[in-house]
Amino acid sequence: MRLRPFGESGPLVASFAFLEDYLQVHGRDWERYAWVKARALTAVTEFKALREEMLRPFVYRRYLDFGVFESLREMKALISRDVQRRDRAGSLKLGTGGIREIEFIVQAFQLVRGGHDRALREQSLLTMLPRLAGARLLPQTAVRELGQAYDFLRRVENRVQMLDDAQTHELPPDALARARVAAALGHADVAALEAELAVLREQVEAHFRALFNSSVAQPTAVDLAALWEPALDRTPLVEQLARFNDDGAALLVQLETLIQGGKLRRLDEIGRRRLKLLLELLLAEPDAARESDTLRRVFNVLEAIGQRSAYFSLLVENRRARERLVDICRKGDFLAAQLARNPVLLDELLDERWLTALPDRATLATELTVRLAEIPADDVERVVEQLARFKQAAVFRVALADLSDRLPLMQVSDQLTEIAGLILESAMALALRQTTAQYGEPRCTEAGVRRPVAIAALGYGKFGGFELGYASDLDLVFLHDSAGEQQETDATTPVDNQVFFLRYAQRLIHLLTMHSPAGRVYEIDVRLRPSGKGGMLVTSIDAFRRYQFEEAWTWEHQALLHARAVAGNAALMPRIEAVRVEVLEDAVRRADLRDEVRNMRERQRRELAQGGEGRFDLKHDRGGIADIEFLAQYWALRWAKEYPPVVHFPDTIRQLESVASAALVPQESVDVLVAAYQRYRLVAHRRALEGQGATVDAADYAVEREAVAVIWRATMEQPL
């Protein structure tokens, strides 16, 4: 009964409230370890609530708790000292390479990651081991060897205990008894048994050392203890720091500024110890950060994660994570700022999978499903937080590949667009479930048949054209297929479908734009819907078609070129695409098309261009990105009726390539435009990552700019 709250001095029977208070105030790390294996023997139903409300938050933290390694290492040291004191080195359970070390390995991963991954919350060690391999937390070889060792050690333990029906964990000293144990296990003699035991225990010890004997035990080449002792002479410390940085005094100032900052000044003793060791490792490692800007970014990240010193443990425990942190901070401010704002992204530094290839759509969809699986649909804040966390992690991987030059710009945009599509799909499904639960399912009667109504989203702009950037918002128009009679929900007290659609759209936009502990998911712009701000948030597909034929301006048809069905009902999405193509083929007013496009472009240039003397606005100045996009739009709209394939693709480059492949525009002109467009976008993208605007030195782009301007004048300004 000694595992009860307060041990032998605690009450034999405790109330739920007493246990909750104890865990919050007095719960210790070894008790988290013990509770991993807890299950109910009676009152199973009541225990479920206890486990979810009290035990799960205590055992499985919501953040990645790498402080577990330090705690388990200390616990193992205590056990080892006790084993040595009692001369029990041969203990199958507590000795080196024994059962306890296998349990520590498995439960370390459970405690570190169980708050994020429900699959790791399992009492059975043999059930957990394969899951660690599946989650790529342990190599398959390690899992196989640990499983074999655990099975054999437990069988030996069972045979030993069968001898005298006693709870013992050591081979008997008596030769005959040892021979009986060996025979019971099918070994020819004691020597064969001891040989197999030795091999398996060596394997376990090796895996244990690999996981737990981390940097903590390694001496460092610098001692920063004086940083926390203001009265000490700083001269010796400056001399030490000069070995790692040419200006030791300047580095000392950076370090003092860091530890005296608001967040780190309040660290407890454990946090200070972890930070001291981490700083010493970061400074002394062969590939340490030497540059002032890199150090500044590293220190910004450390200051941001200081409120949760377990993140310091993550970096102390994992050298590869430290190396990647330094590498990321060498690449500029963008990724370092992401880590500082969202410390949970430090976990991405540990995942070897994404160093060579990014996850595909199916993998991303599975990850998002797992993140949302445990959250009740009505817990909106937590749902939004997980959507934001998923976006941050997925985008961070893309940015890491991008800044490591492993991903071309167009594929960066494709990846960011894929991420946005998955999130939108998930949010639309959730908003539909919530709205349906409140108002019933929207239905309509058409040709005498009562049927459910479908809803889908049309993505415009960068989202529709597969050109999303890291800070892009989502331009969306929502369409439904409600038609005919009796357009209302199937609830006991039905509401008009249009009321349902309004509530649904409001709920969806709220999910995507509300503030959560992880920030917003996306900014949403719905102003491109029919009739703009005065139009319905969700429009019927028939009304959308009529509007495009009867009321839409030319600029709205230009926008429709960069639109596509991005999420929603799988049957409605192809209908939307068919309407889009029909509109672009038949609804465009081609008689004055060139004048309309040219006038709109000139107006944009007057109002938006930021270039000046010797400067070039990559997007809005003459010869820039917007000129190329308007040329592609003009040609696509002009020839959509004669050659429909030119409007099948929503992105600028494929629209240009389509008019060239149809011999509607000279291939040479398209090659010039595509090359300029790709260079402009790449430069604008890199400058955005560095926090710079899109205005550059005009001389560096004079050739491309003039080449684009020549094609613009020939196409848009010379007589037809």
XYZ file of C-alpha atoms in Angstrom:
720
model
C 0.000 0.000 0.000
C 3.047 2.262 0.024
C 2.270 3.807 -3.367
C -0.707 5.689 -1.922
C -0.506 9.497 -1.480
C 2.079 10.391 1.202
C 3.150 6.747 1.354
C 3.029 4.984 4.720
C 1.915 8.177 6.473
C -1.057 8.771 4.153
C -4.644 7.554 4.592
C -5.350 4.024 3.383
C -8.423 5.254 1.498
C -8.366 8.681 -0.194
C -11.155 10.612 -1.869
C -10.862 11.682 -5.497
C -10.563 15.304 -4.356
C -7.768 14.376 -1.919
C -5.880 12.587 -4.719
C -6.307 15.507 -7.113
C -4.943 17.968 -4.557
C -2.048 15.645 -3.742
C -1.027 15.208 -7.396
C -1.139 18.953 -8.094
C 0.827 19.968 -4.994
C 2.972 17.003 -3.977
C 3.105 14.641 -6.969
C 6.679 13.551 -7.778
C 8.292 12.303 -10.959
C 8.603 8.703 -9.754
C 4.836 8.693 -9.143
C 4.215 9.674 -12.769
C 6.313 6.660 -13.698
C 4.282 4.421 -11.379
C 0.903 5.705 -12.617
C 1.787 4.731 -16.203
C 1.018 1.130 -15.219
C -2.122 1.880 -13.213
C -5.466 0.308 -14.111
C -8.738 -0.158 -12.293
C -9.469 -3.475 -10.588
C -12.899 -2.308 -9.384
C -15.186 0.631 -10.237
C -13.869 0.582 -13.795
C -16.424 3.113 -15.052
C -15.618 5.645 -12.331
C -11.884 5.192 -12.892
C -12.212 6.381 -16.511
C -13.274 9.819 -15.310
C -10.532 9.864 -12.674
C -7.940 8.937 -15.255
C -9.020 11.573 -17.778
C -9.559 14.429 -15.342
C -6.666 13.931 -12.907
C -4.204 11.211 -13.832
C -3.718 11.860 -17.535
C -2.765 15.538 -17.079
C -0.395 14.546 -14.235
C 1.281 11.640 -16.045
C 1.122 12.798 -19.662
C 1.943 16.494 -19.964
C 0.534 18.534 -22.847
C 4.034 19.683 -23.791
C 7.053 17.538 -24.689
C 8.495 16.771 -21.264
C 12.172 15.977 -21.812
C 12.838 16.645 -18.138
C 11.737 13.019 -17.743
C 15.186 11.823 -18.849
C 16.852 13.736 -16.042
C 14.385 12.390 -13.469
C 14.672 8.789 -14.652
C 18.447 9.082 -14.761
C 18.455 10.219 -11.145
C 16.060 7.414 -10.199
C 18.301 4.871 -11.932
C 21.331 6.236 -10.051
C 19.518 5.753 -6.725
C 18.607 2.187 -7.684
C 22.172 1.450 -8.778
C 23.601 2.729 -5.496
C 21.135 0.570 -3.592
C 22.016 -2.467 -5.698
C 25.712 -1.858 -5.077
C 25.181 -1.353 -1.327
C 23.248 -4.605 -1.051
C 25.570 -6.488 -3.404
C 22.732 -7.303 -5.810
C 24.490 -6.607 -9.115
C 23.096 -9.841 -10.527
C 19.473 -8.783 -9.966
C 17.398 -9.640 -13.018
C 15.158 -6.714 -12.211
C 17.365 -3.914 -10.869
C 20.867 -4.796 -12.037
C 22.646 -3.433 -15.101
C 20.858 -4.510 -18.276
C 17.901 -5.758 -16.254
C 14.127 -5.514 -16.499
C 13.989 -2.052 -14.925
C 16.242 -0.553 -17.599
C 13.930 -1.850 -20.334
C 10.956 -0.364 -18.484
C 12.765 2.958 -18.108
C 13.487 3.118 -21.854
C 9.860 2.488 -22.809
C 8.292 4.668 -20.144
C 10.642 7.555 -20.851
C 9.098 7.870 -24.324
C 5.619 7.432 -22.879
C 6.088 10.248 -20.374
C 7.809 12.562 -22.868
C 5.288 12.180 -25.693
C 2.174 10.615 -24.222
C 0.517 14.008 -23.871
C 0.626 14.362 -27.658
C 0.211 10.770 -28.789
C -2.670 8.760 -27.344
C -1.178 5.520 -28.699
C 1.657 5.808 -26.163
C -0.707 5.678 -23.152
C -0.620 1.948 -22.628
C 0.163 -0.089 -19.512
C 1.635 -3.120 -21.275
C 5.338 -2.828 -22.111
C 5.176 -5.508 -24.815
C 2.289 -3.662 -26.456
C 4.232 -0.396 -26.318
C 7.511 -1.571 -27.845
C 6.211 -2.022 -31.433
C 4.442 1.341 -31.183
C 7.753 3.040 -30.420
C 9.120 1.622 -33.665
C 5.965 2.668 -35.539
C 6.342 6.203 -34.223
C 10.046 6.110 -35.183
C 11.098 6.759 -31.609
C 13.256 3.631 -31.462
C 14.920 1.710 -34.320
C 13.319 -1.586 -35.258
C 16.513 -3.404 -34.222
C 16.403 -1.895 -30.727
C 12.728 -2.791 -30.341
C 13.393 -6.402 -31.356
C 16.375 -6.785 -28.999
C 14.600 -5.142 -26.066
C 11.528 -7.310 -26.611
C 13.582 -10.491 -26.721
C 15.545 -9.488 -23.620
C 12.394 -8.562 -21.688
C 10.734 -11.865 -22.568
C 13.784 -13.890 -21.539
C 14.496 -11.952 -18.322
C 10.875 -12.326 -17.197
C 10.908 -16.062 -17.932
C 14.128 -16.467 -15.944
C 12.600 -14.425 -13.123
C 9.498 -16.654 -13.141
C 11.553 -19.859 -12.978
C 13.642 -18.479 -10.106
C 10.541 -17.530 -8.143
C 9.011 -20.975 -8.750
C 11.877 -22.662 -6.890
C 10.844 -21.591 -3.390
C 7.613 -19.744 -4.204
C 9.408 -16.515 -3.180
C 9.518 -13.015 -4.656
C 13.174 -12.974 -5.627
C 14.919 -11.531 -8.688
C 18.325 -13.235 -8.641
C 19.687 -16.554 -9.786
C 20.108 -18.818 -6.742
C 23.677 -19.189 -5.407
C 23.295 -22.962 -5.049
C 24.707 -24.855 -8.056
C 21.951 -27.478 -8.098
C 19.221 -24.819 -7.948
C 20.865 -22.947 -10.831
C 20.972 -26.166 -12.836
C 17.251 -26.683 -12.184
C 16.529 -23.146 -13.450
C 18.651 -23.753 -16.569
C 16.859 -27.024 -17.262
C 13.438 -25.434 -16.749
C 14.375 -22.881 -19.439
C 15.560 -25.554 -21.874
C 19.299 -24.855 -21.568
C 21.861 -27.644 -21.608
C 23.652 -26.329 -18.555
C 24.140 -23.296 -16.328
C 26.954 -21.951 -18.515
C 24.617 -21.742 -21.531
C 21.996 -19.915 -19.468
C 24.513 -17.441 -18.080
C 25.985 -16.839 -21.546
C 22.596 -15.962 -23.032
C 21.796 -13.762 -20.037
C 25.098 -11.918 -20.442
C 24.507 -11.220 -24.165
C 20.967 -9.958 -23.662
C 21.863 -7.801 -20.670
C 24.740 -6.228 -22.604
C 22.324 -5.336 -25.384
C 19.867 -3.764 -22.935
C 22.662 -1.835 -21.234
C 23.874 -0.515 -24.593
C 20.397 0.744 -25.539
C 19.954 2.252 -22.076
C 23.271 4.090 -22.294
C 22.487 5.349 -25.791
C 19.255 6.902 -24.528
C 20.163 8.084 -21.048
C 23.924 8.683 -21.009
C 23.556 11.968 -22.881
C 25.416 15.223 -22.724
C 24.494 15.600 -19.061
C 27.302 13.306 -18.059
C 29.824 14.895 -20.415
C 32.236 17.556 -19.135
C 32.162 20.840 -21.027
C 35.049 23.102 -21.977
C 33.575 26.160 -20.268
C 32.068 26.779 -16.841
C 29.412 29.498 -16.781
C 28.654 29.289 -13.051
C 30.030 32.821 -12.569
C 27.134 34.231 -14.630
C 24.860 33.612 -11.664
C 27.347 35.086 -9.156
C 27.409 38.863 -9.787
C 30.029 39.491 -7.087
C 32.690 37.315 -8.774
C 35.455 38.750 -10.953
C 34.437 38.394 -14.619
C 37.983 38.396 -16.035
C 38.514 34.591 -15.961
C 35.134 34.055 -17.591
C 35.909 36.578 -20.363
C 39.161 34.719 -21.025
C 37.271 31.432 -21.273
C 34.685 32.912 -23.635
C 37.424 34.371 -25.845
C 38.286 30.795 -26.832
C 34.880 30.489 -28.499
C 34.389 34.030 -29.752
C 36.882 36.676 -30.819
C 35.209 39.202 -28.551
C 34.789 37.447 -25.210
C 33.563 40.618 -23.508
C 30.781 41.105 -26.071
C 29.748 37.460 -25.696
C 29.635 37.911 -21.926
C 27.296 40.878 -22.362
C 25.009 38.767 -24.569
C 24.971 35.975 -21.979
C 24.287 38.343 -19.082
C 21.485 40.021 -21.023
C 19.956 36.607 -21.672
C 19.962 35.282 -18.115
C 18.876 38.592 -16.634
C 15.892 38.874 -18.976
C 12.396 38.848 -17.547
C 11.601 35.206 -18.344
C 14.910 33.613 -17.363
C 15.550 35.679 -14.268
C 12.704 33.850 -12.531
C 13.967 30.310 -13.255
C 14.006 27.886 -10.329
C 17.123 25.936 -9.381
C 16.355 23.063 -11.759
C 15.767 25.469 -14.626
C 19.012 27.366 -13.948
C 20.965 24.127 -13.841
C 19.500 23.024 -17.181
C 20.121 26.414 -18.793
C 23.723 26.560 -17.557
C 24.523 23.143 -19.007
C 22.761 23.937 -22.282
C 24.675 27.196 -22.756
C 27.966 25.455 -22.008
C 27.188 22.781 -24.592
C 26.085 25.296 -27.221
C 29.290 27.304 -26.813
C 31.753 24.420 -26.630
C 30.588 22.048 -29.366
C 32.683 21.773 -32.553
C 29.981 23.341 -34.722
C 29.036 25.973 -32.142
C 27.486 29.296 -33.061
C 30.242 31.900 -33.357
C 28.506 34.654 -35.305
C 26.859 37.437 -33.328
C 23.593 37.289 -35.326
C 23.373 33.501 -34.947
C 23.942 33.746 -31.206
C 21.323 36.476 -30.982
C 18.754 34.223 -32.641
C 19.704 31.205 -30.504
C 19.406 33.281 -27.343
C 16.037 34.664 -28.494
C 14.777 31.092 -28.785
C 16.155 30.166 -25.359
C 14.527 33.192 -23.775
C 11.194 32.311 -25.392
C 11.234 28.718 -24.103
C 12.439 29.678 -20.628
C 9.008 29.491 -19.023
C 9.125 25.737 -19.536
C 12.618 24.542 -18.724
C 11.808 21.017 -19.940
C 12.597 22.427 -23.396
C 16.121 23.095 -22.132
C 16.246 19.385 -21.271
C 15.200 18.506 -24.813
C 18.206 20.382 -26.186
C 20.570 19.090 -23.498
C 19.514 15.489 -24.096
C 19.748 15.573 -27.882
C 22.880 16.759 -29.606
C 21.301 16.564 -33.061
C 18.557 18.901 -31.894
C 21.152 21.401 -30.680
C 23.040 21.203 -33.953
C 19.847 21.777 -35.942
C 18.856 24.700 -33.731
C 22.184 26.390 -34.468
C 21.872 25.562 -38.177
C 18.368 27.034 -38.294
C 19.533 30.204 -36.572
C 22.290 30.566 -39.169
C 19.671 30.641 -41.929
C 18.145 33.931 -40.828
C 15.372 35.259 -38.668
C 12.336 33.509 -40.135
C 12.728 29.977 -38.742
C 14.269 31.226 -35.493
C 11.261 33.507 -34.995
C 8.918 30.554 -35.594
C 10.690 28.572 -32.869
C 10.620 31.538 -30.487
C 6.874 32.037 -31.004
C 6.025 28.324 -30.924
C 8.540 26.382 -28.785
C 6.620 23.150 -29.363
C 8.223 23.189 -32.836
C 11.481 22.140 -31.188
C 10.104 18.612 -31.465
C 10.454 18.890 -35.243
C 14.230 19.072 -34.767
C 14.186 15.480 -33.510
C 12.321 13.917 -36.421
C 14.785 12.396 -38.870
C 12.053 11.590 -41.386
C 11.740 15.092 -42.790
C 15.445 15.681 -43.398
C 15.245 14.169 -46.873
C 11.547 14.197 -47.797
C 8.429 16.016 -46.648
C 5.304 14.079 -45.600
C 2.780 13.382 -48.335
C -0.884 14.341 -48.127
C -1.957 11.015 -46.599
C 0.656 11.310 -43.835
C -0.375 14.894 -43.104
C -4.050 13.900 -43.021
C -3.282 11.104 -40.537
C -1.287 13.488 -38.349
C -4.145 15.983 -38.284
C -6.671 13.252 -37.484
C -4.552 12.059 -34.550
C -4.212 15.601 -33.205
C -7.981 16.122 -33.238
C -9.005 12.617 -32.127
C -9.139 13.266 -28.395
C -10.758 16.686 -28.465
C -14.546 16.964 -28.104
C -16.047 18.736 -31.112
C -17.635 21.334 -28.840
C -14.288 22.311 -27.272
C -13.727 24.963 -29.917
C -10.644 26.562 -28.367
C -8.717 23.290 -28.174
C -9.770 22.322 -31.694
C -8.521 25.641 -33.036
C -5.320 25.331 -31.016
C -4.613 21.904 -32.537
C -5.368 23.146 -36.055
C -2.909 25.992 -35.466
C -0.296 23.632 -33.992
C -0.642 21.304 -36.971
C -0.227 24.216 -39.382
C 2.822 25.532 -37.522
C 4.560 22.138 -37.525
C 3.771 21.393 -41.177
C 4.778 24.868 -42.376
C 7.953 24.738 -40.279
C 9.037 21.549 -42.069
C 8.407 23.211 -45.426
C 10.375 26.309 -44.425
C 13.253 24.165 -43.186
C 13.410 22.347 -46.533
C 12.999 25.666 -48.357
C 15.842 27.448 -46.550
C 18.041 24.354 -46.864
C 17.598 24.618 -50.659
C 15.958 21.199 -50.797
C 12.673 22.511 -52.186
C 12.144 24.744 -55.251
C 9.838 27.736 -54.761
C 6.965 26.276 -56.779
C 7.009 23.136 -54.634
C 7.089 25.305 -51.507
C 3.836 26.907 -52.665
C 2.377 23.509 -53.555
C 3.167 22.205 -50.063
C 1.733 25.273 -48.326
C -1.395 25.002 -50.473
C -1.763 21.304 -49.592
C -1.529 22.114 -45.874
C -4.172 24.825 -46.184
C -6.471 22.474 -48.089
C -6.272 19.798 -45.394
C -6.966 22.291 -42.628
C -9.896 23.789 -44.536
C -11.365 20.320 -45.158
C -11.121 19.486 -41.474
C -12.573 22.819 -40.354
C -15.451 22.573 -42.858
C -16.327 19.065 -41.674
C -16.260 20.178 -38.042
C -18.321 23.313 -38.702
C -20.859 21.212 -40.619
C -21.183 18.707 -37.748
C -21.631 21.479 -35.204
C -24.173 23.400 -37.281
C -26.111 20.259 -38.183
C -26.238 19.239 -34.522
C -27.903 22.560 -33.718
C -30.176 23.135 -36.708
C -30.537 19.774 -38.433
C -29.298 18.737 -41.880
C -30.145 21.073 -44.792
C -32.374 19.432 -47.388
C -34.402 20.380 -50.412
C -37.072 18.843 -52.663
C -36.235 18.780 -56.360
C -38.347 17.014 -58.995
C -40.354 15.468 -56.184
C -37.278 13.950 -54.513
C -36.171 15.020 -51.055
C -32.372 15.081 -50.836
C -29.529 16.429 -48.654
C -27.770 19.623 -49.678
C -24.029 19.762 -50.448
C -21.569 22.575 -49.646
C -18.096 23.234 -51.067
C -15.478 25.978 -51.057
C -14.013 27.753 -54.069
C -10.470 28.994 -53.419
C -9.331 32.165 -55.168
C -6.040 34.011 -55.598
C -2.872 32.416 -54.259
C -4.836 29.567 -52.687
C -6.668 28.779 -55.900
C -3.516 29.211 -57.990
C -1.211 27.002 -55.874
C 0.910 30.046 -55.014
C 0.467 30.366 -51.244
C 3.265 31.969 -49.240
C 4.059 31.617 -45.551
C 1.878 34.568 -44.548
C -0.877 34.284 -47.186
C -4.534 34.520 -46.255
C -7.227 32.354 -47.853
C -9.620 33.895 -50.393
C -12.777 31.775 -50.259
C -16.246 31.639 -51.782
C -18.746 29.069 -50.427
C -21.299 27.437 -52.721
C -24.226 25.041 -52.142
C -26.544 23.070 -54.416
C -29.874 23.691 -52.643
C -32.649 24.107 -55.209
C -36.338 23.459 -55.813
C -38.899 23.463 -53.010
C -38.992 23.076 -49.223
C -35.411 24.286 -48.733
C -35.096 23.783 -44.997
C -33.399 21.563 -42.440
C -34.794 18.245 -41.227
C -34.898 19.248 -37.537
C -38.049 19.010 -35.423
C -38.190 22.779 -35.679
C -36.690 23.332 -39.142
C -34.915 26.492 -40.258
C -34.563 27.861 -43.757
C -31.484 26.551 -45.533
C -30.184 30.068 -46.033
C -30.212 30.578 -42.263
C -28.328 27.310 -41.882
C -25.736 28.382 -44.468
C -25.203 31.727 -42.757
C -24.652 30.085 -39.367
C -22.405 27.460 -40.946
C -20.199 30.033 -42.698
C -19.954 32.159 -39.566
C -18.951 29.125 -37.513
C -16.346 28.053 -40.070
C -14.799 31.508 -40.327
C -14.763 31.707 -36.538
C -12.889 28.375 -36.319
C -10.229 29.534 -38.753
C -9.749 33.089 -37.478
C -10.316 33.039 -33.716
C -7.366 33.542 -31.364
C -6.183 30.450 -29.489
C -3.151 29.751 -27.281
C -1.354 28.848 -30.526
C -2.613 31.897 -32.427
C -4.930 32.047 -35.434
C -5.059 29.364 -38.091
C -5.571 31.625 -41.136
C -6.899 35.012 -42.097
C -9.988 34.528 -44.275
C -11.159 36.880 -47.031
C -14.652 36.287 -48.450
C -15.015 39.584 -50.349
C -14.762 37.891 -53.757
C -18.218 36.316 -53.337
C -20.968 37.499 -55.713
C -21.903 41.126 -54.931
C -18.923 41.419 -52.564
C -19.589 42.504 -48.990
C -23.293 42.826 -49.735
C -23.649 39.256 -50.999
C -24.567 36.042 -49.230
C -21.771 34.251 -47.387
C -22.888 31.001 -49.026
C -24.343 31.188 -52.534
C -26.160 28.552 -54.567
C -24.191 27.244 -57.513
C -27.025 28.312 -59.842
C -27.037 31.867 -58.463
C -23.251 31.980 -58.744
C -23.472 31.003 -62.415
C -26.159 33.618 -63.140
C -24.142 36.320 -61.429
C -21.024 35.472 -63.419
C -22.983 35.641 -66.697
C -25.149 38.668 -65.955
C -23.424 40.940 -63.436
C -19.752 40.083 -62.965
C -17.113 42.609 -63.975
C -14.119 41.676 -66.097
C -11.847 41.786 -63.033
C -14.080 39.130 -61.445
C -13.543 36.888 -64.469
C -9.812 37.538 -64.120
C -10.063 36.423 -60.509
C -12.034 33.323 -61.540
C -9.053 32.258 -63.656
C -7.167 31.688 -60.390
C -9.986 29.802 -58.671
C -10.650 26.112 -58.062
C -12.816 23.963 -55.824
C -10.583 23.304 -52.800
C -12.692 21.493 -50.186
C -16.166 20.258 -49.372
C -18.592 17.810 -50.932
C -16.798 15.531 -53.396
C -19.749 15.447 -55.820
C -20.275 19.216 -55.826
C -16.647 20.157 -56.484
C -16.561 18.880 -60.133
C -19.826 20.767 -60.797
C -18.234 23.958 -59.539
C -15.230 23.443 -61.814
C -17.549 22.846 -64.787
C -19.364 26.116 -64.048
C -16.036 27.945 -63.738
C -14.902 26.746 -67.164
C -18.311 27.509 -68.723
C -18.211 31.078 -67.387
C -14.690 31.691 -68.660
C -15.596 30.332 -72.073
C -18.982 31.983 -72.586
C -19.515 34.859 -70.158
C -16.452 37.011 -70.868
C -17.107 40.266 -72.752
C -14.289 40.051 -75.272
C -15.149 43.130 -77.327
C -13.608 45.492 -74.776
C -11.555 42.909 -72.881
C -8.148 44.414 -73.646
C -9.186 47.901 -72.559
C -10.720 46.588 -69.330
C -7.635 44.576 -68.412
C -5.224 47.382 -69.316
C -7.197 50.032 -67.424
C -7.393 47.857 -64.312
C -3.643 47.245 -64.449
C -2.837 50.941 -64.851
C -5.076 51.788 -61.920
C -3.317 49.196 -59.765
C 0.084 50.546 -60.756
C -0.879 54.086 -59.805
C -2.303 53.079 -56.433
C 0.013 50.274 -55.303
C 3.494 50.641 -56.839
C 6.108 51.462 -54.182
C 9.171 51.910 -56.406
C 10.941 55.224 -56.797
C 14.154 56.634 -58.200
C 16.502 53.711 -58.747
C 14.100 51.257 -57.054
C 11.876 48.552 -58.517
C 8.694 47.189 -56.919
C 8.841 43.517 -57.923
C 5.079 43.139 -57.864
C 3.477 46.398 -58.952
C 5.973 48.403 -61.038
C 5.966 48.248 -64.838
C 7.624 45.046 -66.003
C 6.953 43.291 -62.706
C 4.918 40.339 -61.441
C 1.504 41.955 -61.908
C 2.205 42.758 -65.588
C 3.007 39.079 -66.213
C -0.121 37.914 -64.370
C -2.344 40.350 -66.267
C -0.858 39.252 -69.579
C -1.564 35.600 -68.744
C -5.112 36.498 -67.682
C -5.783 38.541 -70.810
C -4.593 35.794 -73.137
C -6.498 33.077 -71.246
C -9.754 35.056 -71.263
C -9.310 36.102 -74.882
C -8.900 32.543 -76.196
C -10.887 30.504 -73.674
C -13.775 30.030 -76.119
C -11.575 28.931 -79.014
C -9.152 26.895 -76.935
C -10.693 25.833 -73.554
C -7.510 24.161 -72.157
C -6.031 27.632 -71.478
C -8.412 28.081 -68.527
C -8.151 24.586 -67.094
C -5.174 25.492 -64.908
C -5.518 28.083 -62.125
C -1.849 29.089 -61.879
C -0.050 31.733 -63.933
C 2.812 29.612 -65.286
C 0.591 26.844 -66.663
C -1.747 29.423 -68.153
C 1.221 30.950 -69.979
C 2.452 27.553 -71.104
C -1.045 26.670 -72.350
C -1.308 29.695 -74.654
C 2.184 28.917 -75.967
C 1.415 25.236 -76.577
C -1.671 26.264 -78.553
C 0.517 28.633 -80.630
C -1.629 31.576 -79.518
C 1.420 33.428 -78.185
C 5.010 32.975 -79.408
C 6.924 30.464 -77.303
C 9.830 32.908 -77.072
C 7.609 35.498 -75.373
C 6.253 32.960 -72.905
C 9.777 31.763 -72.072
C 10.785 35.346 -71.271
C 7.730 35.866 -69.056
C 8.070 32.540 -67.204
C 11.775 33.109 -66.494
C 11.133 36.644 -65.210
C 8.128 35.524 -63.169
C 10.086 32.742 -61.479
C 13.011 35.034 -60.655
C 10.754 37.795 -59.326
C 8.803 35.397 -57.129
C 11.928 33.740 -55.764
C 13.489 37.076 -54.825
C 10.243 38.375 -53.308
C 9.889 35.137 -51.373
C 13.428 35.277 -49.964
C 13.054 38.943 -49.030
C 9.768 38.229 -47.266
C 11.476 35.510 -45.207
C 14.105 38.044 -44.177
C 11.463 40.583 -43.200
C 12.208 42.853 -46.159
C 9.818 44.470 -48.610
C 9.437 43.713 -52.313
C 11.255 46.867 -53.467
C 14.757 46.195 -54.856
C 17.583 47.916 -56.715
C 16.205 48.612 -60.198
C 19.576 48.089 -61.898
C 19.659 44.417 -60.880
C 16.466 43.658 -62.804
C 16.700 46.036 -65.751
C 16.953 43.276 -68.384
C 13.940 41.256 -67.213
C 11.906 44.364 -66.536
C 12.438 45.793 -70.018
C 11.777 42.418 -71.678
C 8.428 42.124 -69.875
C 7.575 45.758 -70.657
C 8.223 45.184 -74.378
C 5.772 42.266 -74.439
C 3.237 44.297 -72.426
C 3.385 47.226 -74.860
C 3.131 44.946 -77.897
C 0.151 43.113 -76.450
C -1.793 45.747 -74.542
C -0.935 49.140 -76.045
C -0.278 48.764 -79.789
C -3.262 48.763 -82.172
C -4.826 45.375 -82.725
